[in-house]
Amino acid sequence: MSAVQELLEHTEKLYDHVKRGLPEEEPDHYFEELNEYIDYRQKLIERLTGNYSSEEKELGKQLVEINKLIQPYLDNQMQEIKGKLMKIRTKRTNNTKYANPYQGNSADGMFFDKRK
C-alpha cells in the first residue's frame, strides 16, 4: 500500500470520527481519539515523497476534498466548546456574586459625594 493510499484511508477514518460529533458524555475520550488520528496522520504526511504516480495524484485530490469536509466539523466543535466554556465562566461568576453579594464594589443606585 502506498503512503498516499494509507493517508487517504486514515483521513477517511478521521472524517468518520469527526462527523459523529462531540459527545455529551466522555468528551475526553473523543479528544484523545481525535489527537491520535491527527498525530498519526501527521506522521503519514511527513513520510510522503514528492514523486507521485497519476493514481496517487487522484488520491491526493480526494484527500484535499475530504480535508475540506473535515474542517467545518472541527470549526463547529471548537465553537461549541467555546460556548460551553463561556457558560461555565458565567455560572461561576454568578455563583460567586450570589455567595458573596457584598464582596465587590458596586455603585448601582448609590451616590458618592466627592466633596469634603
Coordinates of C-alpha atoms in Angstrom, one line a residue:
M1 CA 0.0 0.0 0.0
S2 CA 1.4 3.4 -0.9
A3 CA 1.8 6.1 1.6
V4 CA -0.8 8.3 -0.2
Q5 CA -3.4 5.5 -0.1
E6 CA -2.7 4.8 3.6
L7 CA -3.1 8.6 4.2
L8 CA -6.4 8.6 2.4
E9 CA -7.8 5.7 4.4
H10 CA -6.7 7.3 7.7
T11 CA -8.1 10.6 6.7
E12 CA -11.5 8.9 5.9
K13 CA -11.4 7.4 9.4
L14 CA -10.7 10.8 10.8
Y15 CA -13.6 12.2 8.8
D16 CA -15.9 9.5 10.2
H17 CA -14.8 10.2 13.7
V18 CA -15.3 14.0 13.4
K19 CA -18.7 13.5 11.7
R20 CA -20.1 11.7 14.7
G21 CA -19.8 14.9 16.6
L22 CA -18.8 16.0 20.1
P23 CA -20.4 13.6 22.6
E24 CA -22.1 14.9 25.7
E25 CA -20.6 12.1 27.9
E26 CA -16.9 11.4 27.9
P27 CA -15.7 14.2 25.6
D28 CA -12.2 13.5 26.9
H29 CA -12.2 10.1 25.2
Y30 CA -13.3 11.7 22.0
F31 CA -10.5 14.2 22.1
E32 CA -7.9 11.5 22.9
E33 CA -9.0 9.6 19.8
L34 CA -9.0 12.8 17.7
N35 CA -5.5 13.6 18.8
E36 CA -4.4 10.1 18.0
Y37 CA -5.9 10.4 14.5
I38 CA -4.3 13.7 13.9
D39 CA -0.9 12.7 15.2
Y40 CA -0.8 9.6 13.1
R41 CA -2.0 11.5 10.1
Q42 CA 0.9 14.0 10.6
K43 CA 3.4 11.1 10.6
L44 CA 1.9 9.8 7.4
I45 CA 2.2 13.3 5.8
E46 CA 5.8 13.5 6.8
R47 CA 6.5 10.2 5.1
L48 CA 5.3 11.5 1.7
T49 CA 7.7 12.0 -1.1
G50 CA 7.5 14.3 -4.0
N51 CA 7.3 11.6 -6.7
Y52 CA 3.7 10.6 -7.4
S53 CA 2.1 8.5 -10.0
S54 CA -1.1 9.6 -11.7
E55 CA -3.1 7.3 -9.4
E56 CA -1.6 8.9 -6.4
K57 CA -2.3 12.3 -7.7
E58 CA -6.0 11.4 -8.0
L59 CA -5.9 10.1 -4.4
G60 CA -4.3 13.4 -3.4
K61 CA -7.3 15.2 -4.9
Q62 CA -9.6 13.1 -2.9
L63 CA -7.6 13.9 0.2
V64 CA -8.0 17.6 -0.4
E65 CA -11.8 17.2 -0.8
I66 CA -12.0 15.2 2.4
N67 CA -10.0 17.9 4.2
K68 CA -12.4 20.5 3.1
L69 CA -15.2 18.4 4.6
I70 CA -13.4 17.8 7.9
Q71 CA -12.6 21.5 8.6
P72 CA -16.2 22.7 9.1
Y73 CA -16.8 20.0 11.6
L74 CA -13.7 20.9 13.6
D75 CA -14.7 24.6 13.5
N76 CA -18.2 23.8 14.7
Q77 CA -16.9 21.7 17.5
M78 CA -14.5 24.5 18.5
Q79 CA -17.4 27.0 18.6
E80 CA -19.4 24.5 20.7
I81 CA -16.6 24.1 23.2
K82 CA -16.1 27.9 23.4
G83 CA -19.8 28.3 24.1
K84 CA -19.7 25.8 26.9
L85 CA -16.7 27.5 28.5
M86 CA -18.5 30.8 28.4
K87 CA -21.5 29.3 30.1
I88 CA -19.3 27.8 32.8
R89 CA -17.5 31.1 33.4
T90 CA -20.8 32.9 33.6
K91 CA -22.2 30.4 36.1
R92 CA -19.0 30.6 38.1
T93 CA -19.2 34.4 38.4
N94 CA -22.9 34.4 39.1
N95 CA -22.4 31.8 41.9
T96 CA -19.6 33.9 43.4
K97 CA -21.8 37.0 43.3
Y98 CA -24.6 35.1 44.9
A99 CA -22.4 33.6 47.6
N100 CA -20.7 36.9 48.4
P101 CA -23.0 39.7 47.4
Y102 CA -21.1 42.5 49.2
Q103 CA -17.6 41.5 48.1
G104 CA -17.3 43.7 45.0
N105 CA -17.6 47.5 44.8
S106 CA -20.9 48.1 43.2
A107 CA -22.0 51.6 42.6
D108 CA -25.5 50.7 41.5
G109 CA -28.0 53.1 43.0
M110 CA -25.5 54.9 45.1
F111 CA -24.2 58.5 45.0
F112 CA -20.6 59.1 46.0
D113 CA -20.1 62.6 47.4
K114 CA -16.6 63.7 46.4
R115 CA -16.8 67.0 48.5
K116 CA -15.3 67.2 51.9

